[in-house]
Short mmCIF file of C-alpha atoms in Angstrom, two decimals:
data_model
loop_
_atom_site.label_atom_id
_atom_site.label_comp_id
_atom_site.label_asym_id
_atom_site.label_seq_id
_atom_site.Cartn_x
_atom_site.Cartn_y
_atom_site.Cartn_z
CA MET A 82 -145.84 -64.20 62.31
CA VAL A 83 -148.50 -66.26 60.54
CA VAL A 84 -151.35 -67.77 62.54
CA LEU A 85 -152.24 -70.95 60.68
CA ALA A 86 -155.85 -72.05 60.30
CA THR A 87 -155.23 -75.26 62.19
CA LYS A 88 -155.22 -76.07 65.88
CA CYS A 89 -153.11 -78.13 68.25
CA TYR A 90 -155.57 -79.09 70.98
CA VAL A 91 -153.94 -82.28 72.28
CA GLU A 92 -151.72 -82.36 75.35
CA GLY A 93 -148.61 -84.10 76.67
CA SER A 94 -146.63 -86.37 74.37
CA ALA A 95 -149.35 -86.13 71.71
CA ARG A 96 -148.79 -82.36 71.50
CA LYS A 97 -145.05 -82.81 71.09
CA ARG A 98 -145.59 -85.36 68.30
CA ALA A 99 -148.06 -83.06 66.57
CA LEU A 100 -145.76 -80.04 66.71
CA ASP A 101 -142.77 -82.12 65.58
CA SER A 102 -144.87 -83.27 62.63
CA LEU A 103 -145.86 -79.70 61.80
CA ASP A 104 -142.26 -78.54 62.05
CA SER A 105 -141.30 -81.19 59.48
CA LEU A 106 -144.11 -80.06 57.18
CA VAL A 107 -143.03 -76.42 57.48
CA ALA A 108 -139.45 -77.48 56.76
CA ASN A 109 -140.62 -79.11 53.53
CA ASP A 110 -142.70 -76.07 52.57
CA LEU A 111 -139.83 -73.64 53.17
CA ALA A 112 -136.92 -75.85 52.15
CA ASP A 113 -135.75 -73.61 49.29
CA LEU A 114 -136.08 -70.33 51.18
CA ASP A 115 -133.52 -68.45 53.29
CA VAL A 116 -135.49 -68.33 56.55
CA ASP A 117 -135.56 -69.52 60.13
CA TRP A 118 -138.85 -70.27 61.86
CA THR A 119 -140.34 -71.11 65.22
CA VAL A 120 -143.57 -73.02 65.73
CA GLY A 121 -145.77 -72.21 68.73
CA VAL A 122 -149.34 -72.53 69.96
CA ARG A 123 -151.52 -69.60 71.01
CA ASP A 124 -153.82 -69.64 74.04
CA ASP A 125 -156.76 -70.32 71.70
CA GLU A 126 -154.89 -73.40 70.36
CA PHE A 127 -154.24 -71.99 66.88
CA VAL A 128 -150.70 -72.67 65.67
CA ALA A 129 -148.47 -69.66 65.02
CA VAL A 130 -145.27 -69.70 62.98
CA THR A 131 -142.74 -66.89 63.44
CA VAL A 132 -140.53 -66.49 60.36
CA GLU A 133 -137.32 -64.48 60.01
CA GLY A 134 -134.78 -64.15 57.24
CA GLU A 135 -134.20 -62.78 53.75
CA ASP A 136 -137.14 -64.70 52.26
CA ALA A 137 -139.51 -64.14 55.20
CA THR A 138 -142.23 -62.43 53.14
CA VAL A 139 -142.27 -65.22 50.56
CA ALA A 140 -142.24 -67.83 53.33
CA ARG A 141 -145.25 -66.29 55.07
CA ASN A 142 -147.16 -66.31 51.78
CA VAL A 143 -146.27 -69.98 51.25
CA LEU A 144 -147.64 -70.85 54.70
CA ARG A 145 -150.81 -68.82 54.11
CA ASP A 146 -151.42 -70.63 50.83
CA ARG A 147 -150.69 -74.02 52.38
CA TRP A 148 -152.67 -73.75 55.62
CA GLY A 149 -154.85 -70.65 55.46
CA GLU A 150 -154.47 -67.81 57.94
CA ILE A 151 -156.40 -66.66 61.00
CA THR A 152 -156.61 -62.85 61.00
CA ASP A 153 -158.05 -60.19 63.31
CA HIS A 154 -159.97 -58.32 60.59
CA PHE A 155 -162.50 -59.27 57.94
CA ASP A 156 -163.95 -57.28 55.06
CA HIS A 157 -167.56 -57.66 53.96
CA GLY A 158 -167.80 -60.40 51.32
CA GLU A 159 -164.29 -61.70 52.04
CA ILE A 160 -163.63 -65.44 51.87
CA ALA A 161 -161.90 -66.40 55.11
CA ILE A 162 -161.21 -69.59 57.03
CA GLY A 163 -162.00 -71.02 60.44
CA THR A 164 -162.25 -74.38 62.15
CA LEU A 165 -165.46 -76.14 63.13
CA GLN A 166 -165.95 -75.26 66.79
CA SER A 167 -169.47 -76.41 67.58
CA TRP A 168 -172.81 -77.28 66.00
CA SER A 169 -176.47 -77.47 66.90
CA ASP A 170 -179.80 -77.85 65.16
CA ASP A 171 -179.55 -74.15 64.25
CA GLY A 172 -176.24 -74.41 62.39
CA TRP A 173 -172.47 -74.43 62.79
CA THR A 174 -170.06 -72.15 64.63
CA LEU A 175 -166.56 -71.75 63.20
CA ASP A 176 -163.61 -70.42 65.18
CA ALA A 177 -161.84 -67.87 63.01
CA GLY A 178 -160.20 -66.02 65.88
CA GLN A 179 -163.76 -64.99 66.69
CA PRO A 180 -166.96 -67.04 66.57
CA ILE A 181 -168.55 -67.19 63.11
CA GLU A 182 -172.11 -68.50 63.28
CA ILE A 183 -173.58 -69.98 60.10
CA ASP A 184 -177.26 -70.88 60.00
CA ALA A 185 -178.10 -74.34 58.69
CA ASP A 186 -179.81 -72.80 55.66
CA ASP A 187 -176.62 -70.87 54.83
CA LEU A 188 -174.40 -73.95 54.81
CA GLY A 189 -175.61 -74.72 51.28
CA LEU A 190 -175.42 -78.44 51.96
CA GLY A 191 -178.99 -79.49 51.41
CA PRO A 192 -181.84 -80.26 53.80
CA GLY A 193 -181.56 -80.95 57.51
CA ASP A 194 -180.59 -79.15 60.68
CA GLY A 195 -176.99 -78.33 61.54
CA SER A 196 -176.34 -81.57 63.41
CA GLN A 197 -177.90 -83.74 60.71
CA ILE A 198 -175.85 -82.05 58.01
CA ARG A 199 -172.63 -82.54 59.98
CA ASP A 200 -173.40 -86.22 60.39
CA ARG A 201 -174.32 -86.65 56.71
CA PHE A 202 -171.04 -85.17 55.51
CA GLY A 203 -168.91 -86.68 58.29
CA VAL A 204 -167.36 -83.39 59.41
CA VAL A 205 -165.27 -83.85 62.56
CA GLN A 206 -164.68 -81.05 65.04
CA HIS A 207 -161.82 -78.62 64.20
CA THR A 208 -161.97 -79.30 60.45
CA PRO A 209 -160.80 -76.14 58.60
CA LEU A 210 -163.59 -74.64 56.48
CA GLN A 211 -163.89 -71.51 54.37
CA PHE A 212 -166.74 -69.04 54.82
CA VAL A 213 -167.95 -65.76 53.33
CA TYR A 214 -167.89 -63.00 55.93
CA ASP A 215 -170.92 -60.74 56.22
CA GLU A 216 -170.69 -57.55 58.28
CA ASN A 217 -174.32 -58.01 59.32
CA GLY A 218 -173.66 -61.51 60.65
CA ASP A 219 -175.29 -63.38 57.77
CA HIS A 220 -172.20 -65.49 57.14
CA ARG A 221 -172.37 -68.47 54.79
CA LEU A 222 -170.20 -71.45 53.97
CA ALA A 223 -167.99 -70.69 50.96
CA GLU A 224 -168.46 -72.58 47.70
CA GLU A 225 -164.95 -74.03 48.06
CA SER A 226 -165.95 -75.81 51.26
CA GLN A 227 -169.34 -76.81 49.88
CA ASP A 228 -167.59 -78.43 46.91
CA LEU A 229 -165.12 -80.15 49.23
CA LEU A 230 -167.86 -81.72 51.35
CA TYR A 231 -170.04 -82.69 48.39
CA GLY A 232 -166.95 -84.25 46.82
CA TRP A 233 -166.64 -86.54 49.83
CA THR A 234 -170.03 -88.06 49.03
CA ARG A 235 -169.11 -88.88 45.42
CA ASN A 236 -167.60 -92.18 44.43
CA ASP A 237 -164.72 -90.75 42.38
CA ASP A 238 -161.83 -90.01 44.77
CA GLU A 239 -158.23 -90.14 43.63
CA GLY A 240 -159.21 -91.03 40.07
CA ALA A 241 -160.63 -94.39 41.11
CA ASP A 242 -163.84 -95.69 42.61
CA SER A 243 -163.76 -95.36 46.38
CA GLY A 244 -165.83 -96.84 49.13
CA GLY A 245 -166.35 -93.59 51.03
CA ARG A 246 -164.37 -91.97 53.81
CA LEU A 247 -163.50 -92.18 57.46
CA ASN A 248 -162.75 -88.74 58.94
CA VAL A 249 -160.62 -88.48 62.07
CA ASN A 250 -159.47 -85.76 64.43
CA SER A 251 -156.92 -85.62 67.28
CA ALA A 252 -154.28 -87.54 65.28
CA THR A 253 -151.57 -86.70 62.77
CA ARG A 254 -151.57 -88.18 59.29
CA GLY A 255 -148.66 -90.42 60.23
CA GLU A 256 -150.49 -91.70 63.32
CA VAL A 257 -153.59 -92.52 61.29
CA ARG A 258 -151.55 -94.35 58.65
CA ALA A 259 -149.69 -96.32 61.32
CA THR A 260 -152.96 -97.29 63.03
CA LEU A 261 -154.50 -98.51 59.78
CA ASN A 262 -151.40 -100.57 59.03
CA ARG A 263 -151.28 -102.02 62.54
CA ALA A 264 -154.94 -103.00 62.32
CA GLY A 265 -154.33 -104.75 58.99
CA HIS A 266 -156.22 -102.28 56.78
CA ALA A 267 -153.45 -100.96 54.53
CA GLN A 268 -155.10 -102.61 51.53
CA ASP A 269 -158.51 -101.16 52.38
CA ILE A 270 -157.60 -97.52 51.77
CA ILE A 271 -156.51 -95.39 48.82
CA THR A 272 -154.86 -92.60 50.78
CA VAL A 273 -155.06 -90.44 53.90
CA GLU A 274 -155.74 -86.80 53.05
CA ARG A 275 -154.60 -84.11 55.48
CA LEU A 276 -157.39 -81.64 56.33
CA GLY A 277 -155.51 -79.90 59.15
CA LEU A 278 -152.68 -80.73 61.52
CA LEU A 279 -154.84 -83.15 63.53
CA GLU A 280 -157.76 -83.72 61.14
CA GLN A 281 -157.47 -86.41 58.49
CA SER A 282 -159.72 -87.97 55.86
CA VAL A 283 -159.16 -91.64 55.06
CA VAL A 284 -160.23 -92.41 51.49
CA CYS A 285 -161.48 -95.98 51.49
CA ALA A 286 -160.89 -98.39 48.61
CA ALA A 287 -163.83 -99.72 46.62
CA GLY A 288 -165.51 -102.50 48.54
CA THR A 289 -164.43 -101.14 51.93
CA ASP A 290 -167.24 -100.39 54.36
CA PRO A 291 -166.44 -97.14 56.26
CA PRO A 292 -168.59 -98.05 59.31
CA GLY A 293 -166.83 -101.41 59.46
CA LEU A 294 -163.45 -99.70 59.25
CA LEU A 295 -164.49 -97.36 62.05
CA ALA A 296 -165.48 -100.29 64.24
CA SER A 297 -162.16 -101.99 63.57
CA VAL A 298 -159.79 -99.08 64.23
CA GLY A 299 -161.85 -96.98 66.63
CA GLU A 300 -160.41 -98.63 69.74
CA TYR A 301 -156.89 -97.67 68.62
CA LEU A 302 -157.66 -93.99 67.93
CA PRO A 303 -158.73 -91.81 70.87
CA ALA A 304 -160.46 -89.47 68.47
CA GLU A 305 -163.74 -88.46 66.92
CA LEU A 306 -164.40 -90.62 63.85
CA LYS A 307 -167.19 -90.06 61.36
CA CYS A 308 -168.06 -91.96 58.21
CA VAL A 309 -168.99 -90.68 54.77
CA VAL A 310 -170.85 -93.27 52.72
CA PRO A 311 -171.37 -92.43 49.00
#
């Protein structure tokens, strides 16, 4: 079994749609392998995929590479992954199967307290992020995640000038795309990048105002939405 570093925290029909979407993504990832799989959700809302078959070991590695893995053991200095659980002026707490507290100064994202930094980079709750584990509790955000977030603030996405980003949680990539199309904003975006199962990053086209896009589509998405303005 592989516990993926992404959560399914919605309920009812939204949960079924999310898990159906994930099952399709897993099917694409494992299409050439001789395996069967089952997708489930743990009590802590992390998604677990049970894999069986001749190519099970390869399949598990594919899923780890694609989504990251939640484990029950960390080594000092290891780069691991968790999802943004909470934040305060003091810093951020990631859920990596256990709480990982990162002081604001150890985020490596410039000045400000933890809440200000989250707002500046538009990080929605449950976004998967990598961290460096410290056995003494002095964890820090990994360079890979620092680069990702700094990249959001640059005007060079997808090989073309962009107008910033609108980050969304509680919706699949397909649901976000459909909402943008329904609201008449298909021409205002470059792409929708998948951050996790239910966390997406809308890359806005040049000339698009992310706060204006948020105001336009916010009523259609029962989600947390945060803007990144270059």
